[in-house]
Amino acid sequence: LGLDPDPARLWPRAVELAGGSGIAPGSPAERAALAISSHCALAIDAAGEHCVAVKLQLACFERLGAPGWAVLAEVSRRARERGLLVIADGKRGDIDVSARAYAQAFFGEAETPFGPVPGLGVDALTVNPLLGAETLEPLAEAARARGGGLFVLVRTSNPGAADLQERSLASGETVSERLAAIVSALQGPGAIGDIGAVVGATAPERLERLRELMPSAPFLLPGVGAQGGRVEELRAAFAPGPAGGLVAVSRAIVEAHRRDGGDPERAAAREAARLRERAWALAA
Amino acid sequence: LGLDPDPARLWPRAVELAGGSGIAPGSPAERAALAISSHCALAIDAAGEHCVAVKLQLACFERLGAPGWAVLAEVSRRARERGLLVIADGKRGDIDVSARAYAQAFFGEAETPFGPVPGLGVDALTVNPLLGAETLEPLAEAARARGGGLFVLVRTSNPGAADLQERSLASGETVSERLAAIVSALQGPGAIGDIGAVVGATAPERLERLRELMPSAPFLLPGVGAQGGRVEELRAAFAPGPAGGLVAVSRAIVEAHRRDGGDPERAAAREAARLRERAWALAA
C-alpha cells in the first residue's frame, strides 16, 4: 500500500477530522499534518488487511516540514500496529559519514550527550546507488541489525529512466544490469536476501534478465495503475526461485473512489483486494 | 561552510546551552536538537563572514526526527540573516509527482485545504540524476522561480564513486560525462547558469574535462580536508570562463580546534579565512 498523501487530494473525512477547511486552531502546517495522519490511518484501516507493507513516500511528508516528519513517525507506528511492514521510500544515498547518519535516522539511533535518540525504525528504505556500493554498506548493516533490509534503485518506473539506466556500458551490460550486480554483491545469505531491488512495473520486458542477475533479491515493483504498469505483466519477477516481489500501488488504491465512485474506504479495500488476487495468481 | 552536525561531536558551548549532559527538561531528541541549533548558530557566527553559503547535510538533521527538521528551518533562517546562501545537501531524486513534492518541500509551498504551507525556502538543493533529466525538471523550475538553483551529482568525492560514475559507456563517454551532458541540457541562460554540478575535490584530474562539458555550471566542490582534497588542486574548476566553484568544507572548519587547539570559534574562523584566501588565489 503506497501512501503518497497530497494535502490537496485527501479523503474528505480526513479533512473533517482536522477541523474542516473553515477556521480552527493550529497553523496550516499543523492542520495539514493532522489531516494527512488521519488520511493515512483511514487508508491503512481500509486497505491494510489486503497488503503486506506500507510504502511511505517521504517527499509527501517532508513538504510539511517538522509536523510532516512527526506524522511520518505516527503513520509508521499505525502500520506496524496493524501488522504491516514499513518501507520508507526516500531514495537516500550519500557518502560514508552521511550514510551512517541516514542509517541512524531510519534504522538505528543517534548517540547524543542527552541520551540515545531513536530513529524512525522502519523495516526497509529505498536507496540510490549512484555513489557506489561502499555508500550502501552502512545502511545495509544497520538495516540487517534490526532484521530489515534495503531496496536499491535498479530500474525505475518513470519514462526518463532510459536516460541513464538503459544505457549500455563499454563492458556490454546496461547501467541497470551493473546496479543489479551491486545488489548481488551486497546480498545477505539465504534463498530470499535482505537487499532488494526497485524494478518498475512499467518495464516488464526487463524483469526476466534482472531476476536472473538477482536471484534472491525481493523486488519492489512500483508503477502499477497511475503510471500504466499492469500486475499481469509481472510474472517474471516471481519466477524462478523463492524470491518474489512486492507490488507497490499508491494512487490506484487510495484514489479508487474517484474512478469507481462510492466511499473512499470501500473503493480502496475493493481495489487492494482485487490487486492482491492478481498478484497471488502470478506467484501461484 | 558545511554543517554536518554530529550530536556526539558538538562544540562544548552548544551542549551547555542545551542544559549540559546532566538532568534538564525536554526529551533527548529535543535537547539534542537545541544543542545542534546552537552549534550551527555558533559556527555560522564564527566562520560565516569568510563564506558565501552554508551547506546543510540533511541526514544529520533527519536523524533527530521532527525536532531535527525544525532545527533545519532555524539554521536556514540564521544563515540567511547573516547574508549567506543556503544549500540543502539532500541528494534528492524521485519520479515526477514525488519530485514536485520535493520541490514544494525545498523551494515552494504545499497547497492544503487549510492554506499554503511554505517549504524550507533554500537557495539550492543537491539532487541525484539517476532517474533521468525529466525527474530534475520540476525541481529546476521551482528553484528558478525563487532565483535559486540545483547542484546535480556528477562526480562525487567518495572512493566508491568509481563503481559507477567512472565507468565508460558504449558511446565512449563515462557515466559522469553523461551526467554532465544532462546538466548542460537543463542549464538556464547566461554565462553563469542556475544548474550546478557536484564535483568532488578528491578527483581534481576530472575537473578540466567536466568544466569543458559544463562551461556555465557553478561547481560545488566537497571533499577538501577530512576526505583528502586540497584547494590548491581545484584551479581547473575556476577556468576558463566566468563560472567558478564553491569549495564546500565541513569538518576541517568546524573541527579545526581538535587539530589546532584553542577555542572552536577562533579555530573555525581562522581555518575558514585561510581556505578563503586559497580559493580566491585560484580564481584570481
Coordinates of C-alpha atoms in Angstrom, one line a residue:
Chain A
L1 CA 0.0 0.0 0.0
G2 CA 1.7 3.1 -1.2
L3 CA 1.0 6.2 0.8
D4 CA 1.9 9.4 -1.1
P5 CA -0.5 11.8 0.6
D6 CA -1.2 15.0 -1.3
P7 CA -2.8 17.6 1.0
A8 CA -4.9 18.8 -1.9
R9 CA -6.4 15.4 -2.6
L10 CA -7.1 13.9 0.9
W11 CA -10.1 11.8 1.7
P12 CA -12.9 14.2 2.8
R13 CA -13.2 12.6 6.2
A14 CA -9.5 13.2 6.9
V15 CA -10.1 16.9 6.2
E16 CA -13.1 17.0 8.5
L17 CA -11.1 15.3 11.3
A18 CA -8.6 18.2 11.1
G19 CA -11.4 20.7 11.6
G20 CA -12.6 21.1 8.0
S21 CA -11.5 23.9 5.8
G22 CA -13.0 26.6 8.0
I23 CA -11.4 28.4 10.9
A24 CA -9.9 26.1 13.5
P25 CA -6.9 26.1 15.9
G26 CA -3.4 25.3 14.6
S27 CA -1.2 26.6 11.8
P28 CA -1.9 25.4 8.2
A29 CA 1.1 23.0 8.5
E30 CA -0.2 21.5 11.8
R31 CA -3.7 21.1 10.5
A32 CA -2.5 19.6 7.2
A33 CA -0.2 17.2 9.1
L34 CA -3.2 16.1 11.2
A35 CA -5.3 15.6 8.1
I36 CA -2.5 13.6 6.4
S37 CA -2.2 11.5 9.6
S38 CA -5.9 10.8 9.5
H39 CA -5.9 10.1 5.8
C40 CA -3.1 7.6 6.1
A41 CA -4.7 5.9 9.1
L42 CA -8.1 5.6 7.3
A43 CA -6.3 4.1 4.2
I44 CA -4.4 1.6 6.4
D45 CA -7.5 0.6 8.2
A46 CA -9.5 0.2 5.0
A47 CA -6.9 -1.5 2.7
G48 CA -4.2 -2.7 5.0
E49 CA -5.6 -6.2 5.5
H50 CA -5.1 -6.9 1.8
C51 CA -1.4 -5.8 1.9
V52 CA 1.9 -6.8 3.5
A53 CA 3.5 -3.4 3.8
V54 CA 3.1 0.3 3.5
K55 CA 5.4 2.3 1.3
L56 CA 5.7 5.8 2.6
Q57 CA 6.8 8.4 0.0
L58 CA 9.0 10.7 2.2
A59 CA 8.7 13.7 -0.1
C60 CA 5.0 14.0 0.7
F61 CA 5.7 14.2 4.4
E62 CA 8.8 16.5 4.1
R63 CA 6.8 19.2 2.3
L64 CA 5.0 19.9 5.6
G65 CA 8.3 20.4 7.5
A66 CA 8.7 19.2 11.1
P67 CA 4.9 18.5 11.5
G68 CA 5.2 16.3 8.4
W69 CA 8.1 14.3 9.9
A70 CA 6.1 13.8 13.1
V71 CA 3.3 12.3 11.0
L72 CA 5.7 10.0 9.3
A73 CA 6.5 8.5 12.7
E74 CA 2.8 8.2 13.6
V75 CA 1.9 6.5 10.3
S76 CA 4.8 4.1 10.7
R77 CA 3.6 3.2 14.2
R78 CA 0.0 2.8 13.0
A79 CA 1.1 0.5 10.1
R80 CA 3.2 -1.6 12.4
E81 CA 0.3 -2.0 14.9
R82 CA -1.8 -3.3 12.1
G83 CA 0.9 -6.0 11.3
L84 CA 2.3 -4.3 8.2
L85 CA 5.9 -3.8 7.3
V86 CA 7.0 -0.3 6.8
I87 CA 9.1 0.8 3.7
A88 CA 10.4 4.3 3.8
D89 CA 10.6 5.4 0.1
G90 CA 13.3 8.1 0.5
K91 CA 15.7 7.0 -2.2
R92 CA 18.6 8.2 0.0
G93 CA 22.3 7.9 -0.9
D94 CA 25.3 9.7 0.4
I95 CA 29.0 9.3 1.3
D96 CA 30.0 7.2 4.2
V97 CA 29.6 9.5 7.2
S98 CA 26.3 10.8 5.9
A99 CA 25.1 7.3 5.0
R100 CA 25.7 6.4 8.6
A101 CA 23.6 9.4 9.7
Y102 CA 20.8 8.2 7.4
A103 CA 21.2 4.7 8.9
Q104 CA 20.6 6.2 12.3
A105 CA 17.6 8.2 11.0
F106 CA 15.9 5.1 9.6
F107 CA 17.2 2.0 11.3
G108 CA 19.2 2.9 14.4
E109 CA 19.6 5.6 16.9
A110 CA 21.7 8.7 17.3
E111 CA 24.1 8.9 20.3
T112 CA 23.8 12.3 21.9
P113 CA 25.1 13.8 25.2
F114 CA 21.5 13.7 26.3
G115 CA 20.9 10.0 25.7
P116 CA 20.1 8.0 22.6
V117 CA 17.6 9.4 20.1
P118 CA 15.8 6.6 18.3
G119 CA 15.3 6.8 14.5
L120 CA 12.1 6.1 12.6
G121 CA 12.6 2.3 12.9
V122 CA 11.4 1.2 9.5
D123 CA 11.7 -2.2 8.0
A124 CA 13.2 -1.1 4.7
L125 CA 14.5 2.0 3.0
T126 CA 14.7 2.7 -0.7
V127 CA 18.3 3.8 -1.6
N128 CA 20.0 5.3 -4.6
P129 CA 23.2 3.5 -5.7
L130 CA 24.8 6.3 -7.9
L131 CA 27.5 6.9 -5.3
G132 CA 28.6 3.2 -5.3
A133 CA 28.4 0.1 -3.2
E134 CA 30.6 1.4 -0.4
T135 CA 27.9 4.0 0.4
L136 CA 25.2 1.4 0.7
E137 CA 27.1 -0.7 3.2
P138 CA 26.4 1.3 6.4
L139 CA 22.7 1.3 5.5
A140 CA 22.7 -2.4 4.8
E141 CA 24.4 -3.2 8.0
A142 CA 22.0 -1.0 10.1
A143 CA 19.0 -2.5 8.4
R144 CA 20.2 -6.1 9.0
A145 CA 20.9 -5.3 12.7
R146 CA 17.1 -4.9 13.1
G147 CA 16.0 -7.7 10.7
G148 CA 15.2 -5.2 8.0
G149 CA 16.6 -4.5 4.5
L150 CA 17.1 -2.1 1.6
F151 CA 15.5 -1.7 -1.8
V152 CA 18.2 -0.5 -4.2
L153 CA 17.1 1.5 -7.3
V154 CA 17.9 -0.7 -10.3
R155 CA 15.4 0.2 -13.0
T156 CA 12.9 2.9 -12.0
S157 CA 9.3 3.2 -13.3
N158 CA 9.5 6.7 -14.9
P159 CA 9.9 7.4 -18.6
G160 CA 13.3 9.2 -18.0
A161 CA 14.8 6.0 -16.5
A162 CA 16.1 5.3 -20.0
D163 CA 18.3 8.5 -19.9
L164 CA 20.9 6.7 -17.9
Q165 CA 19.7 3.3 -16.6
E166 CA 19.1 1.8 -20.0
R167 CA 22.4 2.9 -21.5
S168 CA 25.0 0.3 -22.4
L169 CA 28.3 0.3 -20.7
A170 CA 31.5 -0.5 -22.7
S171 CA 31.5 -3.8 -20.9
G172 CA 28.3 -4.8 -22.7
E173 CA 25.9 -4.6 -19.8
T174 CA 23.4 -1.8 -19.2
V175 CA 23.7 0.6 -16.2
S176 CA 20.7 -1.2 -14.7
E177 CA 22.5 -4.6 -15.1
R178 CA 25.6 -3.1 -13.4
L179 CA 23.3 -1.9 -10.5
A180 CA 21.9 -5.4 -10.3
A181 CA 25.5 -6.7 -9.9
I182 CA 26.0 -4.3 -7.0
V183 CA 22.8 -5.6 -5.4
S184 CA 24.0 -9.2 -5.7
A185 CA 27.4 -8.3 -4.3
L186 CA 25.8 -6.7 -1.2
Q187 CA 23.3 -9.5 -0.8
G188 CA 22.9 -11.4 2.5
P189 CA 22.7 -15.2 2.7
G190 CA 19.6 -17.3 2.1
A191 CA 17.2 -18.0 -0.7
I192 CA 15.5 -14.7 0.0
G193 CA 18.1 -12.0 0.7
D194 CA 17.7 -8.7 2.6
I195 CA 18.9 -6.5 -0.2
G196 CA 16.0 -5.9 -2.6
A197 CA 15.7 -4.0 -5.9
V198 CA 13.3 -1.4 -7.1
V199 CA 12.3 -2.5 -10.6
G200 CA 9.5 -0.5 -12.3
A201 CA 6.4 -2.4 -13.3
T202 CA 6.3 -0.1 -16.3
A203 CA 9.2 -2.1 -17.9
P204 CA 8.1 -5.7 -17.6
E205 CA 10.4 -6.7 -20.5
R206 CA 13.4 -6.1 -18.2
L207 CA 12.2 -8.3 -15.4
E208 CA 13.4 -11.7 -16.6
R209 CA 17.0 -10.5 -17.1
L210 CA 17.0 -8.6 -13.8
R211 CA 15.6 -11.7 -11.9
E212 CA 18.4 -13.8 -13.4
L213 CA 21.0 -11.3 -12.2
M214 CA 19.5 -11.0 -8.7
P215 CA 18.0 -14.5 -8.0
S216 CA 17.5 -13.9 -4.2
A217 CA 16.5 -10.2 -4.2
P218 CA 12.9 -9.3 -3.3
F219 CA 11.7 -6.9 -6.0
L220 CA 9.8 -3.7 -5.1
L221 CA 7.6 -3.1 -8.1
P222 CA 6.1 0.4 -8.3
G223 CA 4.3 1.8 -11.3
V224 CA 1.1 -0.3 -11.4
G225 CA -2.0 1.9 -12.0
A226 CA -1.4 5.6 -12.4
Q227 CA 1.9 5.1 -14.2
G228 CA 0.5 2.4 -16.6
G229 CA 2.0 -0.8 -15.3
R230 CA -0.2 -4.0 -15.0
V231 CA 0.1 -6.7 -12.4
E232 CA -0.5 -9.4 -15.0
E233 CA 2.8 -8.5 -16.7
L234 CA 5.0 -9.1 -13.7
R235 CA 5.2 -12.8 -13.7
A236 CA 9.0 -12.9 -14.4
A237 CA 9.6 -11.1 -11.0
F238 CA 8.1 -14.1 -9.2
A239 CA 9.9 -17.0 -11.0
P240 CA 12.1 -19.0 -10.9
G241 CA 13.2 -19.5 -7.3
P242 CA 11.7 -18.4 -4.0
A243 CA 12.4 -14.6 -4.1
G244 CA 9.3 -12.7 -5.2
G245 CA 8.1 -9.2 -5.4
L246 CA 6.1 -6.6 -3.6
V247 CA 3.7 -4.8 -6.0
A248 CA 3.6 -1.2 -4.8
V249 CA 0.4 0.6 -5.6
S250 CA -0.5 4.1 -4.4
R251 CA -2.9 6.2 -6.3
A252 CA -4.8 3.3 -7.9
I253 CA -5.9 2.2 -4.4
V254 CA -6.2 5.4 -2.4
E255 CA -7.9 7.2 -5.3
A256 CA -10.0 4.3 -6.4
H257 CA -13.2 6.1 -5.4
R258 CA -12.5 8.8 -8.0
R259 CA -12.8 6.2 -10.7
D260 CA -15.2 3.7 -9.2
G261 CA -17.4 6.1 -7.1
G262 CA -18.6 5.2 -3.7
D263 CA -16.9 6.0 -0.4
P264 CA -13.1 6.0 -0.4
E265 CA -12.7 3.3 2.2
R266 CA -14.8 0.7 0.3
A267 CA -13.3 1.6 -3.0
A268 CA -9.7 1.3 -1.6
A269 CA -10.5 -2.0 0.1
R270 CA -12.0 -3.4 -3.1
E271 CA -9.1 -2.3 -5.3
A272 CA -6.5 -3.6 -2.9
A273 CA -8.3 -7.0 -2.7
R274 CA -8.5 -7.2 -6.5
L275 CA -4.8 -6.4 -6.9
R276 CA -3.9 -8.9 -4.2
E277 CA -5.8 -11.7 -6.1
R278 CA -3.9 -10.8 -9.3
A279 CA -0.5 -10.8 -7.5
W280 CA -1.2 -14.1 -5.8
A281 CA -2.2 -15.6 -9.2
L282 CA 1.3 -14.7 -10.5
A283 CA 3.1 -16.3 -7.6
A284 CA 1.0 -19.5 -7.7
Chain B
L1 CA 30.6 26.3 5.3
G2 CA 29.4 22.7 5.5
L3 CA 27.3 21.9 8.6
D4 CA 27.1 18.2 9.2
P5 CA 26.3 18.3 13.0
D6 CA 27.1 15.1 14.8
P7 CA 25.4 15.2 18.2
A8 CA 28.3 13.3 19.7
R9 CA 30.9 15.9 18.5
L10 CA 29.2 19.3 19.2
W11 CA 31.1 22.3 20.4
P12 CA 31.0 22.2 24.2
R13 CA 29.3 25.6 24.5
A14 CA 26.4 24.2 22.4
V15 CA 25.9 21.3 24.8
E16 CA 26.0 23.7 27.7
L17 CA 23.3 25.9 26.1
A18 CA 21.1 22.8 25.9
G19 CA 21.5 22.3 29.7
G20 CA 24.6 20.3 29.7
S21 CA 24.7 16.5 29.9
G22 CA 23.0 16.4 33.3
I23 CA 19.3 16.3 34.1
A24 CA 17.3 19.1 32.4
P25 CA 13.8 19.4 30.8
G26 CA 13.0 18.0 27.4
S27 CA 13.4 14.7 25.6
P28 CA 16.8 13.6 24.4
A29 CA 15.7 14.5 20.8
E30 CA 14.5 18.0 21.8
R31 CA 17.7 18.7 23.8
A32 CA 19.9 17.3 21.1
A33 CA 18.0 19.5 18.5
L34 CA 18.6 22.6 20.7
A35 CA 22.3 21.7 21.0
I36 CA 22.6 21.3 17.3
S37 CA 20.8 24.5 16.6
S38 CA 23.2 26.3 19.0
H39 CA 26.2 24.6 17.5
C40 CA 25.3 25.6 14.0
A41 CA 24.5 29.2 15.1
L42 CA 27.9 29.5 16.8
A43 CA 29.7 28.1 13.7
I44 CA 27.8 30.4 11.4
D45 CA 28.6 33.4 13.7
A46 CA 32.3 32.4 13.9
A47 CA 33.1 31.4 10.3
G48 CA 30.2 32.7 8.2
E49 CA 31.9 36.0 7.4
H50 CA 34.5 34.1 5.4
C51 CA 32.0 32.1 3.5
V52 CA 29.3 32.7 0.8
A53 CA 26.9 29.8 1.7
V54 CA 26.1 27.2 4.2
K55 CA 25.7 23.6 3.0
L56 CA 23.4 21.7 5.4
Q57 CA 23.8 17.9 5.3
L58 CA 20.1 16.8 5.7
A59 CA 21.0 13.3 7.1
C60 CA 22.4 15.0 10.2
F61 CA 19.1 16.7 10.9
E62 CA 16.8 13.9 9.9
R63 CA 18.4 11.6 12.5
L64 CA 16.7 13.7 15.2
G65 CA 13.2 13.3 13.6
A66 CA 10.7 16.1 13.7
P67 CA 12.8 18.3 16.1
G68 CA 15.8 17.9 13.7
W69 CA 13.7 19.1 10.8
A70 CA 12.6 22.1 12.9
V71 CA 16.3 22.9 13.6
L72 CA 17.0 22.7 9.8
A73 CA 14.5 25.6 9.3
E74 CA 16.0 27.6 12.2
V75 CA 19.6 27.2 10.9
S76 CA 18.5 28.1 7.4
R77 CA 16.9 31.3 8.7
R78 CA 20.0 32.1 10.8
A79 CA 22.3 31.7 7.8
R80 CA 20.1 33.9 5.6
E81 CA 20.0 36.6 8.3
R82 CA 23.8 36.6 8.2
G83 CA 23.7 37.1 4.4
L84 CA 24.7 33.6 3.5
L85 CA 23.1 31.4 0.8
V86 CA 21.6 28.1 1.9
I87 CA 22.3 24.9 0.1
A88 CA 20.3 21.9 1.3
D89 CA 22.5 18.8 0.8
G90 CA 19.8 16.2 0.4
K91 CA 20.8 14.5 -2.8
R92 CA 17.1 14.0 -3.6
G93 CA 15.8 12.4 -6.7
D94 CA 12.4 10.8 -7.5
I95 CA 9.8 10.4 -10.2
D96 CA 7.7 13.4 -11.4
V97 CA 4.9 13.6 -8.8
S98 CA 7.4 13.0 -6.0
A99 CA 9.9 15.4 -7.5
R100 CA 7.2 18.0 -7.4
A101 CA 6.6 17.2 -3.7
Y102 CA 10.3 17.7 -3.0
A103 CA 10.1 21.0 -5.0
Q104 CA 7.4 22.1 -2.6
A105 CA 9.5 21.0 0.4
F106 CA 12.6 22.9 -0.5
F107 CA 11.6 25.8 -2.8
G108 CA 7.9 26.3 -2.9
E109 CA 4.8 25.7 -0.8
A110 CA 2.3 22.9 -0.4
E111 CA -1.4 23.8 -1.2
T112 CA -3.6 22.4 1.5
P113 CA -7.3 22.9 2.5
F114 CA -6.0 24.9 5.4
G115 CA -4.0 27.4 3.5
P116 CA -0.5 27.2 1.9
V117 CA 2.4 25.6 3.9
P118 CA 5.7 27.2 3.0
G119 CA 8.7 24.9 2.3
L120 CA 12.2 25.3 3.7
G121 CA 12.9 28.1 1.2
V122 CA 16.5 27.2 0.4
D123 CA 18.6 28.7 -2.4
A124 CA 19.8 25.4 -3.8
L125 CA 19.4 21.7 -3.3
T126 CA 21.7 18.9 -4.3
V127 CA 20.0 16.3 -6.5
N128 CA 20.6 12.8 -7.7
P129 CA 20.2 12.4 -11.5
L130 CA 20.0 8.5 -11.6
L131 CA 16.3 8.7 -12.6
G132 CA 17.0 10.9 -15.6
A133 CA 16.6 14.6 -16.7
E134 CA 12.9 14.5 -16.7
T135 CA 12.9 14.0 -12.9
L136 CA 15.1 17.0 -12.3
E137 CA 12.9 19.4 -14.3
P138 CA 10.2 20.1 -11.7
L139 CA 13.0 20.8 -9.2
A140 CA 14.8 23.1 -11.6
E141 CA 11.7 25.0 -12.3
A142 CA 10.8 25.5 -8.7
A143 CA 14.3 26.6 -7.8
R144 CA 14.4 29.1 -10.7
A145 CA 11.0 30.6 -9.7
R146 CA 12.7 31.9 -6.5
G147 CA 16.0 32.8 -8.0
G148 CA 17.7 29.6 -6.8
G149 CA 19.2 26.6 -8.4
L150 CA 20.3 22.9 -8.2
F151 CA 23.6 21.1 -7.8
V152 CA 23.4 17.8 -9.7
L153 CA 25.6 14.9 -8.6
V154 CA 28.1 14.4 -11.5
R155 CA 31.3 13.0 -9.8
T156 CA 31.1 12.5 -6.1
S157 CA 34.0 12.8 -3.6
N158 CA 33.9 9.3 -2.2
P159 CA 36.1 6.3 -3.1
G160 CA 33.2 4.2 -4.3
A161 CA 32.3 6.9 -6.9
A162 CA 34.3 4.9 -9.4
D163 CA 31.9 1.9 -9.1
L164 CA 29.5 3.5 -11.5
Q165 CA 30.4 7.2 -12.3
E166 CA 33.8 6.4 -13.8
R167 CA 32.6 3.5 -16.0
S168 CA 32.7 4.0 -19.7
L169 CA 29.5 3.9 -21.7
A170 CA 29.4 2.1 -25.1
S171 CA 29.2 5.7 -26.6
G172 CA 32.8 6.4 -25.3
E173 CA 31.9 8.8 -22.6
T174 CA 32.0 8.0 -18.9
V175 CA 28.8 7.9 -16.8
S176 CA 29.9 11.2 -15.2
E177 CA 30.4 12.8 -18.6
R178 CA 26.8 11.7 -19.5
L179 CA 25.6 13.3 -16.3
A180 CA 27.5 16.5 -17.3
A181 CA 25.6 16.5 -20.6
I182 CA 22.3 16.2 -18.6
V183 CA 23.4 19.3 -16.6
S184 CA 24.2 21.2 -19.7
A185 CA 20.8 20.3 -21.3
L186 CA 19.0 21.6 -18.2
Q187 CA 21.0 24.7 -17.9
G188 CA 19.5 28.1 -17.8
P189 CA 20.8 31.0 -19.9
G190 CA 23.7 33.3 -19.0
A191 CA 27.4 32.9 -18.5
I192 CA 26.8 31.5 -15.1
G193 CA 23.8 29.1 -15.1
D194 CA 21.5 28.1 -12.3
I195 CA 22.1 24.3 -12.7
G196 CA 25.4 23.5 -10.9
A197 CA 27.3 20.3 -10.6
V198 CA 28.7 18.4 -7.5
V199 CA 32.2 17.5 -8.5
G200 CA 34.4 16.0 -5.7
A201 CA 37.6 17.8 -4.8
T202 CA 39.1 14.4 -4.3
A203 CA 39.3 13.8 -8.1
P204 CA 40.9 17.0 -9.4
E205 CA 42.1 15.2 -12.5
R206 CA 38.5 15.1 -13.7
L207 CA 37.9 18.9 -13.3
E208 CA 39.2 20.1 -16.6
R209 CA 37.1 17.8 -18.7
L210 CA 34.0 18.4 -16.6
R211 CA 34.4 22.2 -16.8
E212 CA 34.7 21.8 -20.6
L213 CA 31.4 19.9 -20.7
M214 CA 29.6 22.3 -18.4
P215 CA 31.1 25.7 -19.1
S216 CA 28.5 27.7 -17.3
A217 CA 27.7 25.4 -14.3
P218 CA 28.7 26.5 -10.8
F219 CA 30.6 23.6 -9.3
L220 CA 30.0 22.5 -5.7
L221 CA 33.3 21.1 -4.6
P222 CA 33.1 18.9 -1.5
G223 CA 35.9 16.7 -0.2
V224 CA 38.5 19.2 1.0
G225 CA 40.0 18.4 4.4
A226 CA 38.7 15.3 6.1
Q227 CA 38.3 13.5 2.7
G228 CA 41.8 14.4 1.5
G229 CA 41.0 17.0 -1.2
R230 CA 43.2 20.2 -1.4
V231 CA 42.0 23.6 -2.5
E232 CA 45.2 24.2 -4.5
E233 CA 44.3 21.4 -6.9
L234 CA 41.0 22.9 -7.9
R235 CA 42.2 25.5 -10.4
A236 CA 40.5 23.9 -13.4
A237 CA 37.1 24.4 -11.8
F238 CA 37.6 28.1 -12.0
A239 CA 38.9 28.5 -15.5
P240 CA 38.3 29.3 -18.3
G241 CA 35.1 31.4 -18.3
P242 CA 33.1 33.1 -15.6
A243 CA 31.5 30.1 -13.9
G244 CA 33.5 29.2 -10.8
G245 CA 33.1 26.9 -7.8
L246 CA 32.0 26.8 -4.2
V247 CA 34.6 24.9 -2.1
A248 CA 32.5 23.1 0.5
V249 CA 34.3 22.4 3.7
S250 CA 32.7 20.9 6.8
R251 CA 34.8 19.1 9.3
A252 CA 38.1 20.8 8.5
I253 CA 36.5 24.1 9.7
V254 CA 34.1 23.1 12.5
E255 CA 36.6 20.6 14.0
A256 CA 39.7 22.8 13.4
H257 CA 40.1 23.2 17.2
R258 CA 40.7 19.4 17.5
R259 CA 43.7 19.7 15.3
D260 CA 44.9 23.3 16.1
G261 CA 43.8 23.6 19.7
G262 CA 42.3 26.7 21.2
D263 CA 38.6 27.5 21.3
P264 CA 36.3 26.2 18.5
E265 CA 35.1 29.7 17.3
R266 CA 38.6 31.1 16.8
A267 CA 39.9 27.9 15.2
A268 CA 37.0 27.7 12.8
A269 CA 37.2 31.4 11.8
R270 CA 41.0 31.0 11.2
E271 CA 40.6 27.9 9.1
A272 CA 37.7 29.4 7.1
A273 CA 39.7 32.6 6.4
R274 CA 42.8 30.5 5.4
L275 CA 40.7 28.4 2.9
R276 CA 39.0 31.5 1.5
E277 CA 42.4 33.0 0.7
R278 CA 43.4 29.8 -1.1
A279 CA 40.2 29.7 -3.0
W280 CA 40.4 33.3 -4.1
A281 CA 44.0 32.7 -5.2
L282 CA 42.7 30.1 -7.6
A283 CA 40.1 32.4 -9.1
A284 CA 42.5 35.3 -9.5

